mmCIF file of the C-alpha atoms, coordinates in Angstrom:
data_MODEL
# 
_entry.id   MODEL 
# 
loop_
_atom_site.group_PDB 
_atom_site.id 
_atom_site.type_symbol 
_atom_site.label_atom_id 
_atom_site.label_alt_id 
_atom_site.label_comp_id 
_atom_site.label_asym_id 
_atom_site.label_entity_id 
_atom_site.label_seq_id 
_atom_site.pdbx_PDB_ins_code 
_atom_site.Cartn_x 
_atom_site.Cartn_y 
_atom_site.Cartn_z 
_atom_site.occupancy 
_atom_site.B_iso_or_equiv 
_atom_site.pdbx_formal_charge 
_atom_site.auth_seq_id 
_atom_site.auth_comp_id 
_atom_site.auth_asym_id 
_atom_site.auth_atom_id 
_atom_site.pdbx_PDB_model_num 
ATOM 1   C CA . UNK A 1 1   ? -15.647 71.120 -61.863 1.00 0.00 ? 1   UNK A CA 1 
ATOM 2   C CA . UNK A 1 2   ? -12.983 72.311 -64.266 1.00 0.00 ? 2   UNK A CA 1 
ATOM 3   C CA . UNK A 1 3   ? -10.543 69.600 -65.323 1.00 0.00 ? 3   UNK A CA 1 
ATOM 4   C CA . UNK A 1 4   ? -7.046  69.869 -62.885 1.00 0.00 ? 4   UNK A CA 1 
ATOM 5   C CA . UNK A 1 5   ? -4.276  71.761 -64.551 1.00 0.00 ? 5   UNK A CA 1 
ATOM 6   C CA . UNK A 1 6   ? -2.236  69.583 -62.767 1.00 0.00 ? 6   UNK A CA 1 
ATOM 7   C CA . UNK A 1 7   ? -2.417  66.165 -60.542 1.00 0.00 ? 7   UNK A CA 1 
ATOM 8   C CA . UNK A 1 8   ? -0.581  65.345 -57.135 1.00 0.00 ? 8   UNK A CA 1 
ATOM 9   C CA . UNK A 1 9   ? -0.210  62.151 -55.519 1.00 0.00 ? 9   UNK A CA 1 
ATOM 10  C CA . UNK A 1 10  ? 0.495   61.199 -52.892 1.00 0.00 ? 10  UNK A CA 1 
ATOM 11  C CA . UNK A 1 11  ? 3.444   58.128 -52.374 1.00 0.00 ? 11  UNK A CA 1 
ATOM 12  C CA . UNK A 1 12  ? 2.237   55.578 -49.445 1.00 0.00 ? 12  UNK A CA 1 
ATOM 13  C CA . UNK A 1 13  ? -1.424  54.376 -49.585 1.00 0.00 ? 13  UNK A CA 1 
ATOM 14  C CA . UNK A 1 14  ? -1.773  55.897 -52.673 1.00 0.00 ? 14  UNK A CA 1 
ATOM 15  C CA . UNK A 1 15  ? 0.805   54.591 -55.152 1.00 0.00 ? 15  UNK A CA 1 
ATOM 16  C CA . UNK A 1 16  ? 2.420   51.906 -53.756 1.00 0.00 ? 16  UNK A CA 1 
ATOM 17  C CA . UNK A 1 17  ? 1.229   49.373 -50.619 1.00 0.00 ? 17  UNK A CA 1 
ATOM 18  C CA . UNK A 1 18  ? 3.448   50.247 -48.232 1.00 0.00 ? 18  UNK A CA 1 
ATOM 19  C CA . UNK A 1 19  ? 1.547   51.664 -45.098 1.00 0.00 ? 19  UNK A CA 1 
ATOM 20  C CA . UNK A 1 20  ? 0.765   48.415 -43.453 1.00 0.00 ? 20  UNK A CA 1 
ATOM 21  C CA . UNK A 1 21  ? 4.165   47.328 -43.792 1.00 0.00 ? 21  UNK A CA 1 
ATOM 22  C CA . UNK A 1 22  ? 5.193   50.291 -42.434 1.00 0.00 ? 22  UNK A CA 1 
ATOM 23  C CA . UNK A 1 23  ? 3.115   50.723 -39.649 1.00 0.00 ? 23  UNK A CA 1 
ATOM 24  C CA . UNK A 1 24  ? 3.698   46.741 -38.169 1.00 0.00 ? 24  UNK A CA 1 
ATOM 25  C CA . UNK A 1 25  ? 6.887   48.490 -37.518 1.00 0.00 ? 25  UNK A CA 1 
ATOM 26  C CA . UNK A 1 26  ? 6.630   51.359 -36.392 1.00 0.00 ? 26  UNK A CA 1 
ATOM 27  C CA . UNK A 1 27  ? 4.735   49.983 -33.526 1.00 0.00 ? 27  UNK A CA 1 
ATOM 28  C CA . UNK A 1 28  ? 6.552   46.898 -32.811 1.00 0.00 ? 28  UNK A CA 1 
ATOM 29  C CA . UNK A 1 29  ? 9.837   50.240 -32.276 1.00 0.00 ? 29  UNK A CA 1 
ATOM 30  C CA . UNK A 1 30  ? 7.410   52.296 -30.020 1.00 0.00 ? 30  UNK A CA 1 
ATOM 31  C CA . UNK A 1 31  ? 6.567   50.012 -27.515 1.00 0.00 ? 31  UNK A CA 1 
ATOM 32  C CA . UNK A 1 32  ? 9.649   48.710 -27.179 1.00 0.00 ? 32  UNK A CA 1 
ATOM 33  C CA . UNK A 1 33  ? 11.031  52.549 -26.543 1.00 0.00 ? 33  UNK A CA 1 
ATOM 34  C CA . UNK A 1 34  ? 8.116   52.837 -24.141 1.00 0.00 ? 34  UNK A CA 1 
ATOM 35  C CA . UNK A 1 35  ? 5.224   54.201 -25.600 1.00 0.00 ? 35  UNK A CA 1 
ATOM 36  C CA . UNK A 1 36  ? 3.063   51.332 -26.259 1.00 0.00 ? 36  UNK A CA 1 
ATOM 37  C CA . UNK A 1 37  ? 0.894   51.468 -29.192 1.00 0.00 ? 37  UNK A CA 1 
ATOM 38  C CA . UNK A 1 38  ? -1.283  49.612 -31.077 1.00 0.00 ? 38  UNK A CA 1 
ATOM 39  C CA . UNK A 1 39  ? -0.512  48.676 -35.328 1.00 0.00 ? 39  UNK A CA 1 
ATOM 40  C CA . UNK A 1 40  ? -4.002  49.655 -35.041 1.00 0.00 ? 40  UNK A CA 1 
ATOM 41  C CA . UNK A 1 41  ? -3.188  53.067 -33.671 1.00 0.00 ? 41  UNK A CA 1 
ATOM 42  C CA . UNK A 1 42  ? -0.355  54.127 -35.839 1.00 0.00 ? 42  UNK A CA 1 
ATOM 43  C CA . UNK A 1 43  ? -2.393  52.821 -38.891 1.00 0.00 ? 43  UNK A CA 1 
ATOM 44  C CA . UNK A 1 44  ? -5.296  55.692 -38.166 1.00 0.00 ? 44  UNK A CA 1 
ATOM 45  C CA . UNK A 1 45  ? -3.187  58.779 -36.688 1.00 0.00 ? 45  UNK A CA 1 
ATOM 46  C CA . UNK A 1 46  ? 0.686   57.922 -38.307 1.00 0.00 ? 46  UNK A CA 1 
ATOM 47  C CA . UNK A 1 47  ? 0.194   56.776 -41.844 1.00 0.00 ? 47  UNK A CA 1 
ATOM 48  C CA . UNK A 1 48  ? 1.106   59.894 -43.921 1.00 0.00 ? 48  UNK A CA 1 
ATOM 49  C CA . UNK A 1 49  ? 3.178   61.948 -41.499 1.00 0.00 ? 49  UNK A CA 1 
ATOM 50  C CA . UNK A 1 50  ? 6.613   62.356 -41.457 1.00 0.00 ? 50  UNK A CA 1 
ATOM 51  C CA . UNK A 1 51  ? 8.853   60.806 -39.499 1.00 0.00 ? 51  UNK A CA 1 
ATOM 52  C CA . UNK A 1 52  ? 9.736   64.171 -37.451 1.00 0.00 ? 52  UNK A CA 1 
ATOM 53  C CA . UNK A 1 53  ? 6.114   64.555 -36.378 1.00 0.00 ? 53  UNK A CA 1 
ATOM 54  C CA . UNK A 1 54  ? 5.531   61.418 -35.036 1.00 0.00 ? 54  UNK A CA 1 
ATOM 55  C CA . UNK A 1 55  ? 9.071   61.345 -33.265 1.00 0.00 ? 55  UNK A CA 1 
ATOM 56  C CA . UNK A 1 56  ? 7.744   65.371 -32.136 1.00 0.00 ? 56  UNK A CA 1 
ATOM 57  C CA . UNK A 1 57  ? 4.349   63.941 -30.905 1.00 0.00 ? 57  UNK A CA 1 
ATOM 58  C CA . UNK A 1 58  ? 6.004   60.638 -29.481 1.00 0.00 ? 58  UNK A CA 1 
ATOM 59  C CA . UNK A 1 59  ? 8.537   62.301 -26.940 1.00 0.00 ? 59  UNK A CA 1 
ATOM 60  C CA . UNK A 1 60  ? 6.188   65.092 -26.405 1.00 0.00 ? 60  UNK A CA 1 
ATOM 61  C CA . UNK A 1 61  ? 4.283   62.124 -23.868 1.00 0.00 ? 61  UNK A CA 1 
ATOM 62  C CA . UNK A 1 62  ? 7.208   61.069 -21.850 1.00 0.00 ? 62  UNK A CA 1 
ATOM 63  C CA . UNK A 1 63  ? 8.992   58.453 -24.383 1.00 0.00 ? 63  UNK A CA 1 
ATOM 64  C CA . UNK A 1 64  ? 12.443  58.398 -25.714 1.00 0.00 ? 64  UNK A CA 1 
ATOM 65  C CA . UNK A 1 65  ? 13.139  57.619 -29.669 1.00 0.00 ? 65  UNK A CA 1 
ATOM 66  C CA . UNK A 1 66  ? 17.010  58.833 -29.771 1.00 0.00 ? 66  UNK A CA 1 
ATOM 67  C CA . UNK A 1 67  ? 18.701  61.321 -31.448 1.00 0.00 ? 67  UNK A CA 1 
ATOM 68  C CA . UNK A 1 68  ? 18.834  59.011 -34.551 1.00 0.00 ? 68  UNK A CA 1 
ATOM 69  C CA . UNK A 1 69  ? 15.149  57.709 -34.408 1.00 0.00 ? 69  UNK A CA 1 
ATOM 70  C CA . UNK A 1 70  ? 14.842  59.142 -38.208 1.00 0.00 ? 70  UNK A CA 1 
ATOM 71  C CA . UNK A 1 71  ? 18.089  58.346 -39.193 1.00 0.00 ? 71  UNK A CA 1 
ATOM 72  C CA . UNK A 1 72  ? 17.436  54.118 -38.031 1.00 0.00 ? 72  UNK A CA 1 
ATOM 73  C CA . UNK A 1 73  ? 14.323  54.305 -39.894 1.00 0.00 ? 73  UNK A CA 1 
ATOM 74  C CA . UNK A 1 74  ? 15.085  55.301 -43.044 1.00 0.00 ? 74  UNK A CA 1 
ATOM 75  C CA . UNK A 1 75  ? 18.381  53.290 -43.149 1.00 0.00 ? 75  UNK A CA 1 
ATOM 76  C CA . UNK A 1 76  ? 15.982  50.158 -42.056 1.00 0.00 ? 76  UNK A CA 1 
ATOM 77  C CA . UNK A 1 77  ? 13.466  50.655 -45.587 1.00 0.00 ? 77  UNK A CA 1 
ATOM 78  C CA . UNK A 1 78  ? 15.632  49.384 -47.923 1.00 0.00 ? 78  UNK A CA 1 
ATOM 79  C CA . UNK A 1 79  ? 15.379  45.829 -45.695 1.00 0.00 ? 79  UNK A CA 1 
ATOM 80  C CA . UNK A 1 80  ? 12.093  46.320 -44.816 1.00 0.00 ? 80  UNK A CA 1 
ATOM 81  C CA . UNK A 1 81  ? 9.970   47.471 -47.955 1.00 0.00 ? 81  UNK A CA 1 
ATOM 82  C CA . UNK A 1 82  ? 12.276  46.367 -50.811 1.00 0.00 ? 82  UNK A CA 1 
ATOM 83  C CA . UNK A 1 83  ? 10.917  43.356 -51.485 1.00 0.00 ? 83  UNK A CA 1 
ATOM 84  C CA . UNK A 1 84  ? 7.361   43.610 -50.217 1.00 0.00 ? 84  UNK A CA 1 
ATOM 85  C CA . UNK A 1 85  ? 5.943   46.602 -51.853 1.00 0.00 ? 85  UNK A CA 1 
ATOM 86  C CA . UNK A 1 86  ? 3.074   46.332 -54.446 1.00 0.00 ? 86  UNK A CA 1 
ATOM 87  C CA . UNK A 1 87  ? 1.959   49.138 -56.133 1.00 0.00 ? 87  UNK A CA 1 
ATOM 88  C CA . UNK A 1 88  ? -1.632  50.155 -55.154 1.00 0.00 ? 88  UNK A CA 1 
ATOM 89  C CA . UNK A 1 89  ? -4.291  47.696 -58.078 1.00 0.00 ? 89  UNK A CA 1 
ATOM 90  C CA . UNK A 1 90  ? -5.261  49.710 -60.406 1.00 0.00 ? 90  UNK A CA 1 
ATOM 91  C CA . UNK A 1 91  ? -3.529  53.278 -60.013 1.00 0.00 ? 91  UNK A CA 1 
ATOM 92  C CA . UNK A 1 92  ? -0.955  52.327 -63.442 1.00 0.00 ? 92  UNK A CA 1 
ATOM 93  C CA . UNK A 1 93  ? -4.341  52.513 -65.383 1.00 0.00 ? 93  UNK A CA 1 
ATOM 94  C CA . UNK A 1 94  ? -5.197  56.133 -63.488 1.00 0.00 ? 94  UNK A CA 1 
ATOM 95  C CA . UNK A 1 95  ? -1.438  57.663 -63.978 1.00 0.00 ? 95  UNK A CA 1 
ATOM 96  C CA . UNK A 1 96  ? -1.813  56.422 -68.070 1.00 0.00 ? 96  UNK A CA 1 
ATOM 97  C CA . UNK A 1 97  ? -4.945  58.138 -68.394 1.00 0.00 ? 97  UNK A CA 1 
ATOM 98  C CA . UNK A 1 98  ? -3.427  61.619 -66.866 1.00 0.00 ? 98  UNK A CA 1 
ATOM 99  C CA . UNK A 1 99  ? -0.464  60.674 -69.175 1.00 0.00 ? 99  UNK A CA 1 
ATOM 100 C CA . UNK A 1 100 ? -2.522  60.308 -72.245 1.00 0.00 ? 100 UNK A CA 1 
ATOM 101 C CA . UNK A 1 101 ? -4.554  63.351 -71.246 1.00 0.00 ? 101 UNK A CA 1 
ATOM 102 C CA . UNK A 1 102 ? -1.695  65.578 -71.417 1.00 0.00 ? 102 UNK A CA 1 
ATOM 103 C CA . UNK A 1 103 ? -2.297  66.846 -67.808 1.00 0.00 ? 103 UNK A CA 1 
ATOM 104 C CA . UNK A 1 104 ? 0.981   67.357 -65.642 1.00 0.00 ? 104 UNK A CA 1 
ATOM 105 C CA . UNK A 1 105 ? 0.816   65.314 -62.556 1.00 0.00 ? 105 UNK A CA 1 
ATOM 106 C CA . UNK A 1 106 ? 4.239   64.802 -59.944 1.00 0.00 ? 106 UNK A CA 1 
ATOM 107 C CA . UNK A 1 107 ? 4.330   62.885 -56.446 1.00 0.00 ? 107 UNK A CA 1 
ATOM 108 C CA . UNK A 1 108 ? 4.115   65.061 -52.777 1.00 0.00 ? 108 UNK A CA 1 
ATOM 109 C CA . UNK A 1 109 ? 5.519   63.037 -50.544 1.00 0.00 ? 109 UNK A CA 1 
ATOM 110 C CA . UNK A 1 110 ? 6.121   63.324 -47.041 1.00 0.00 ? 110 UNK A CA 1 
ATOM 111 C CA . UNK A 1 111 ? 8.653   60.246 -47.535 1.00 0.00 ? 111 UNK A CA 1 
ATOM 112 C CA . UNK A 1 112 ? 12.526  61.480 -48.428 1.00 0.00 ? 112 UNK A CA 1 
ATOM 113 C CA . UNK A 1 113 ? 12.443  60.856 -51.703 1.00 0.00 ? 113 UNK A CA 1 
ATOM 114 C CA . UNK A 1 114 ? 15.100  58.143 -51.205 1.00 0.00 ? 114 UNK A CA 1 
ATOM 115 C CA . UNK A 1 115 ? 12.169  56.074 -49.363 1.00 0.00 ? 115 UNK A CA 1 
ATOM 116 C CA . UNK A 1 116 ? 10.124  57.449 -52.801 1.00 0.00 ? 116 UNK A CA 1 
ATOM 117 C CA . UNK A 1 117 ? 13.342  55.634 -55.105 1.00 0.00 ? 117 UNK A CA 1 
ATOM 118 C CA . UNK A 1 118 ? 12.767  52.451 -52.739 1.00 0.00 ? 118 UNK A CA 1 
ATOM 119 C CA . UNK A 1 119 ? 8.814   52.058 -53.571 1.00 0.00 ? 119 UNK A CA 1 
ATOM 120 C CA . UNK A 1 120 ? 8.745   53.484 -56.496 1.00 0.00 ? 120 UNK A CA 1 
ATOM 121 C CA . UNK A 1 121 ? 11.213  51.547 -58.206 1.00 0.00 ? 121 UNK A CA 1 
ATOM 122 C CA . UNK A 1 122 ? 10.288  48.131 -56.603 1.00 0.00 ? 122 UNK A CA 1 
ATOM 123 C CA . UNK A 1 123 ? 6.968   48.352 -58.200 1.00 0.00 ? 123 UNK A CA 1 
ATOM 124 C CA . UNK A 1 124 ? 7.678   49.487 -61.656 1.00 0.00 ? 124 UNK A CA 1 
ATOM 125 C CA . UNK A 1 125 ? 6.552   53.461 -61.006 1.00 0.00 ? 125 UNK A CA 1 
ATOM 126 C CA . UNK A 1 126 ? 9.710   54.958 -60.621 1.00 0.00 ? 126 UNK A CA 1 
ATOM 127 C CA . UNK A 1 127 ? 10.487  56.001 -64.290 1.00 0.00 ? 127 UNK A CA 1 
ATOM 128 C CA . UNK A 1 128 ? 7.087   57.261 -63.925 1.00 0.00 ? 128 UNK A CA 1 
ATOM 129 C CA . UNK A 1 129 ? 7.892   60.512 -60.951 1.00 0.00 ? 129 UNK A CA 1 
ATOM 130 C CA . UNK A 1 130 ? 11.358  60.643 -61.461 1.00 0.00 ? 130 UNK A CA 1 
ATOM 131 C CA . UNK A 1 131 ? 10.737  63.797 -63.390 1.00 0.00 ? 131 UNK A CA 1 
ATOM 132 C CA . UNK A 1 132 ? 8.931   65.723 -60.438 1.00 0.00 ? 132 UNK A CA 1 
ATOM 133 C CA . UNK A 1 133 ? 8.909   64.065 -56.994 1.00 0.00 ? 133 UNK A CA 1 
ATOM 134 C CA . UNK A 1 134 ? 9.040   65.673 -53.537 1.00 0.00 ? 134 UNK A CA 1 
ATOM 135 C CA . UNK A 1 135 ? 9.590   65.492 -50.022 1.00 0.00 ? 135 UNK A CA 1 
ATOM 136 C CA . UNK A 1 136 ? 8.176   67.144 -46.661 1.00 0.00 ? 136 UNK A CA 1 
ATOM 137 C CA . UNK A 1 137 ? 12.503  67.750 -46.084 1.00 0.00 ? 137 UNK A CA 1 
ATOM 138 C CA . UNK A 1 138 ? 12.019  70.029 -48.606 1.00 0.00 ? 138 UNK A CA 1 
ATOM 139 C CA . UNK A 1 139 ? 9.802   72.592 -46.512 1.00 0.00 ? 139 UNK A CA 1 
ATOM 140 C CA . UNK A 1 140 ? 9.075   73.811 -43.349 1.00 0.00 ? 140 UNK A CA 1 
ATOM 141 C CA . UNK A 1 141 ? 6.341   71.492 -41.945 1.00 0.00 ? 141 UNK A CA 1 
ATOM 142 C CA . UNK A 1 142 ? 4.805   68.588 -43.249 1.00 0.00 ? 142 UNK A CA 1 
ATOM 143 C CA . UNK A 1 143 ? 1.086   67.341 -43.356 1.00 0.00 ? 143 UNK A CA 1 
ATOM 144 C CA . UNK A 1 144 ? -1.659  68.756 -42.397 1.00 0.00 ? 144 UNK A CA 1 
ATOM 145 C CA . UNK A 1 145 ? 0.252   71.890 -43.084 1.00 0.00 ? 145 UNK A CA 1 
ATOM 146 C CA . UNK A 1 146 ? -0.163  72.625 -46.575 1.00 0.00 ? 146 UNK A CA 1 
ATOM 147 C CA . UNK A 1 147 ? 3.706   73.534 -47.543 1.00 0.00 ? 147 UNK A CA 1 
ATOM 148 C CA . UNK A 1 148 ? 4.341   70.204 -49.594 1.00 0.00 ? 148 UNK A CA 1 
ATOM 149 C CA . UNK A 1 149 ? 1.191   71.049 -51.735 1.00 0.00 ? 149 UNK A CA 1 
ATOM 150 C CA . UNK A 1 150 ? 1.765   74.296 -52.147 1.00 0.00 ? 150 UNK A CA 1 
ATOM 151 C CA . UNK A 1 151 ? 5.726   74.205 -53.260 1.00 0.00 ? 151 UNK A CA 1 
ATOM 152 C CA . UNK A 1 152 ? 4.846   71.385 -55.334 1.00 0.00 ? 152 UNK A CA 1 
ATOM 153 C CA . UNK A 1 153 ? 2.065   73.563 -57.609 1.00 0.00 ? 153 UNK A CA 1 
ATOM 154 C CA . UNK A 1 154 ? 4.967   76.326 -57.159 1.00 0.00 ? 154 UNK A CA 1 
ATOM 155 C CA . UNK A 1 155 ? 7.693   74.748 -58.401 1.00 0.00 ? 155 UNK A CA 1 
ATOM 156 C CA . UNK A 1 156 ? 5.079   73.064 -61.480 1.00 0.00 ? 156 UNK A CA 1 
ATOM 157 C CA . UNK A 1 157 ? 4.442   76.358 -62.268 1.00 0.00 ? 157 UNK A CA 1 
ATOM 158 C CA . UNK A 1 158 ? 0.193   75.661 -61.101 1.00 0.00 ? 158 UNK A CA 1 
ATOM 159 C CA . UNK A 1 159 ? -2.024  77.668 -59.317 1.00 0.00 ? 159 UNK A CA 1 
ATOM 160 C CA . UNK A 1 160 ? -3.392  75.324 -56.145 1.00 0.00 ? 160 UNK A CA 1 
ATOM 161 C CA . UNK A 1 161 ? -6.673  76.303 -57.518 1.00 0.00 ? 161 UNK A CA 1 
ATOM 162 C CA . UNK A 1 162 ? -6.318  74.054 -60.451 1.00 0.00 ? 162 UNK A CA 1 
ATOM 163 C CA . UNK A 1 163 ? -4.930  71.486 -58.665 1.00 0.00 ? 163 UNK A CA 1 
ATOM 164 C CA . UNK A 1 164 ? -5.918  67.573 -57.621 1.00 0.00 ? 164 UNK A CA 1 
ATOM 165 C CA . UNK A 1 165 ? -4.442  65.680 -55.128 1.00 0.00 ? 165 UNK A CA 1 
ATOM 166 C CA . UNK A 1 166 ? -5.058  62.034 -54.962 1.00 0.00 ? 166 UNK A CA 1 
ATOM 167 C CA . UNK A 1 167 ? -4.535  60.980 -50.782 1.00 0.00 ? 167 UNK A CA 1 
ATOM 168 C CA . UNK A 1 168 ? -5.206  58.285 -48.708 1.00 0.00 ? 168 UNK A CA 1 
ATOM 169 C CA . UNK A 1 169 ? -4.379  59.903 -45.416 1.00 0.00 ? 169 UNK A CA 1 
ATOM 170 C CA . UNK A 1 170 ? -6.322  62.131 -43.154 1.00 0.00 ? 170 UNK A CA 1 
ATOM 171 C CA . UNK A 1 171 ? -3.522  64.401 -42.467 1.00 0.00 ? 171 UNK A CA 1 
ATOM 172 C CA . UNK A 1 172 ? -2.984  64.117 -45.963 1.00 0.00 ? 172 UNK A CA 1 
ATOM 173 C CA . UNK A 1 173 ? -6.420  65.342 -46.880 1.00 0.00 ? 173 UNK A CA 1 
ATOM 174 C CA . UNK A 1 174 ? -6.043  68.239 -44.735 1.00 0.00 ? 174 UNK A CA 1 
ATOM 175 C CA . UNK A 1 175 ? -2.927  69.617 -46.225 1.00 0.00 ? 175 UNK A CA 1 
ATOM 176 C CA . UNK A 1 176 ? -4.136  69.456 -49.154 1.00 0.00 ? 176 UNK A CA 1 
ATOM 177 C CA . UNK A 1 177 ? -7.233  71.232 -48.335 1.00 0.00 ? 177 UNK A CA 1 
ATOM 178 C CA . UNK A 1 178 ? -5.683  73.663 -46.124 1.00 0.00 ? 178 UNK A CA 1 
ATOM 179 C CA . UNK A 1 179 ? -3.525  74.771 -49.181 1.00 0.00 ? 179 UNK A CA 1 
ATOM 180 C CA . UNK A 1 180 ? -7.044  75.448 -51.745 1.00 0.00 ? 180 UNK A CA 1 
ATOM 181 C CA . UNK A 1 181 ? -6.563  71.953 -53.513 1.00 0.00 ? 181 UNK A CA 1 
ATOM 182 C CA . UNK A 1 182 ? -9.340  69.432 -54.163 1.00 0.00 ? 182 UNK A CA 1 
ATOM 183 C CA . UNK A 1 183 ? -8.626  65.949 -52.727 1.00 0.00 ? 183 UNK A CA 1 
ATOM 184 C CA . UNK A 1 184 ? -9.659  62.671 -53.800 1.00 0.00 ? 184 UNK A CA 1 
ATOM 185 C CA . UNK A 1 185 ? -9.746  60.765 -50.592 1.00 0.00 ? 185 UNK A CA 1 
ATOM 186 C CA . UNK A 1 186 ? -8.657  57.226 -51.111 1.00 0.00 ? 186 UNK A CA 1 
ATOM 187 C CA . UNK A 1 187 ? -10.118 54.730 -48.630 1.00 0.00 ? 187 UNK A CA 1 
ATOM 188 C CA . UNK A 1 188 ? -9.181  51.438 -50.371 1.00 0.00 ? 188 UNK A CA 1 
ATOM 189 C CA . UNK A 1 189 ? -7.697  49.657 -47.737 1.00 0.00 ? 189 UNK A CA 1 
ATOM 190 C CA . UNK A 1 190 ? -9.071  47.791 -44.667 1.00 0.00 ? 190 UNK A CA 1 
ATOM 191 C CA . UNK A 1 191 ? -7.584  50.200 -41.954 1.00 0.00 ? 191 UNK A CA 1 
ATOM 192 C CA . UNK A 1 192 ? -8.392  53.350 -44.082 1.00 0.00 ? 192 UNK A CA 1 
ATOM 193 C CA . UNK A 1 193 ? -10.675 55.985 -42.300 1.00 0.00 ? 193 UNK A CA 1 
ATOM 194 C CA . UNK A 1 194 ? -13.047 56.914 -44.562 1.00 0.00 ? 194 UNK A CA 1 
ATOM 195 C CA . UNK A 1 195 ? -14.905 59.530 -41.641 1.00 0.00 ? 195 UNK A CA 1 
ATOM 196 C CA . UNK A 1 196 ? -12.069 61.100 -40.533 1.00 0.00 ? 196 UNK A CA 1 
ATOM 197 C CA . UNK A 1 197 ? -11.153 61.603 -44.557 1.00 0.00 ? 197 UNK A CA 1 
ATOM 198 C CA . UNK A 1 198 ? -14.769 62.462 -45.244 1.00 0.00 ? 198 UNK A CA 1 
ATOM 199 C CA . UNK A 1 199 ? -14.517 65.308 -42.255 1.00 0.00 ? 199 UNK A CA 1 
ATOM 200 C CA . UNK A 1 200 ? -11.197 66.404 -43.743 1.00 0.00 ? 200 UNK A CA 1 
ATOM 201 C CA . UNK A 1 201 ? -13.171 67.638 -46.868 1.00 0.00 ? 201 UNK A CA 1 
ATOM 202 C CA . UNK A 1 202 ? -11.936 64.678 -48.921 1.00 0.00 ? 202 UNK A CA 1 
ATOM 203 C CA . UNK A 1 203 ? -13.710 63.673 -51.999 1.00 0.00 ? 203 UNK A CA 1 
ATOM 204 C CA . UNK A 1 204 ? -14.856 60.120 -51.352 1.00 0.00 ? 204 UNK A CA 1 
ATOM 205 C CA . UNK A 1 205 ? -13.541 57.035 -52.877 1.00 0.00 ? 205 UNK A CA 1 
ATOM 206 C CA . UNK A 1 206 ? -12.288 53.101 -52.941 1.00 0.00 ? 206 UNK A CA 1 
ATOM 207 C CA . UNK A 1 207 ? -11.933 52.031 -55.732 1.00 0.00 ? 207 UNK A CA 1 
ATOM 208 C CA . UNK A 1 208 ? -8.673  53.572 -58.167 1.00 0.00 ? 208 UNK A CA 1 
ATOM 209 C CA . UNK A 1 209 ? -10.941 52.932 -60.993 1.00 0.00 ? 209 UNK A CA 1 
ATOM 210 C CA . UNK A 1 210 ? -13.510 54.988 -59.990 1.00 0.00 ? 210 UNK A CA 1 
ATOM 211 C CA . UNK A 1 211 ? -11.247 58.366 -59.993 1.00 0.00 ? 211 UNK A CA 1 
ATOM 212 C CA . UNK A 1 212 ? -11.220 58.817 -64.076 1.00 0.00 ? 212 UNK A CA 1 
ATOM 213 C CA . UNK A 1 213 ? -14.722 59.153 -63.428 1.00 0.00 ? 213 UNK A CA 1 
ATOM 214 C CA . UNK A 1 214 ? -14.853 61.462 -60.612 1.00 0.00 ? 214 UNK A CA 1 
ATOM 215 C CA . UNK A 1 215 ? -12.286 63.687 -62.258 1.00 0.00 ? 215 UNK A CA 1 
ATOM 216 C CA . UNK A 1 216 ? -12.713 65.621 -65.093 1.00 0.00 ? 216 UNK A CA 1 
ATOM 217 C CA . UNK A 1 217 ? -10.012 63.903 -67.628 1.00 0.00 ? 217 UNK A CA 1 
ATOM 218 C CA . UNK A 1 218 ? -10.254 64.167 -71.408 1.00 0.00 ? 218 UNK A CA 1 
ATOM 219 C CA . UNK A 1 219 ? -7.270  63.484 -73.587 1.00 0.00 ? 219 UNK A CA 1 
# 
């Protein structure tokens, strides 16, 4: 396996530990709107997805979330996440390894850049990623489609086959594989879906400290 020329990080669940907090609220909102759903369902099927795609799926089933659903969701994120977010354990160490090796890197998330500013800012990681932040709002289709990762690679001037993606969701893993990239799928969370990640084509790992040993990186 050759060393990557670009490392693309997902944000939620890879850099910052937000998935459980967000999906608790999402389950409550959807249930109140007439779409009864559990936290576990949201965690498994909606993690890594854009809120636009979640709304489309829910409303296709007959529930109505309102035209302002996505805006209301994003407006509530500072209060929801601002004081509760922590970095994923040991991810900073891997980021430092990539930086020391001189390998370009970026973040590509289904979330808006404004949300990434909140979560990465709360964990002290924002200065490391401000140079290259890509959101699903910048492309036509969100994960599991490959558009976002292809956009990130093109923007960074690297061929897809030379990119490595760090993901934690099935949708994100599928997107990376569809983009022709190598995908390393993190399942260190108790609610992760390792079977789904493996089926989607990801190379599994459950501890950020193991990642540098899986990806050939040399300083």
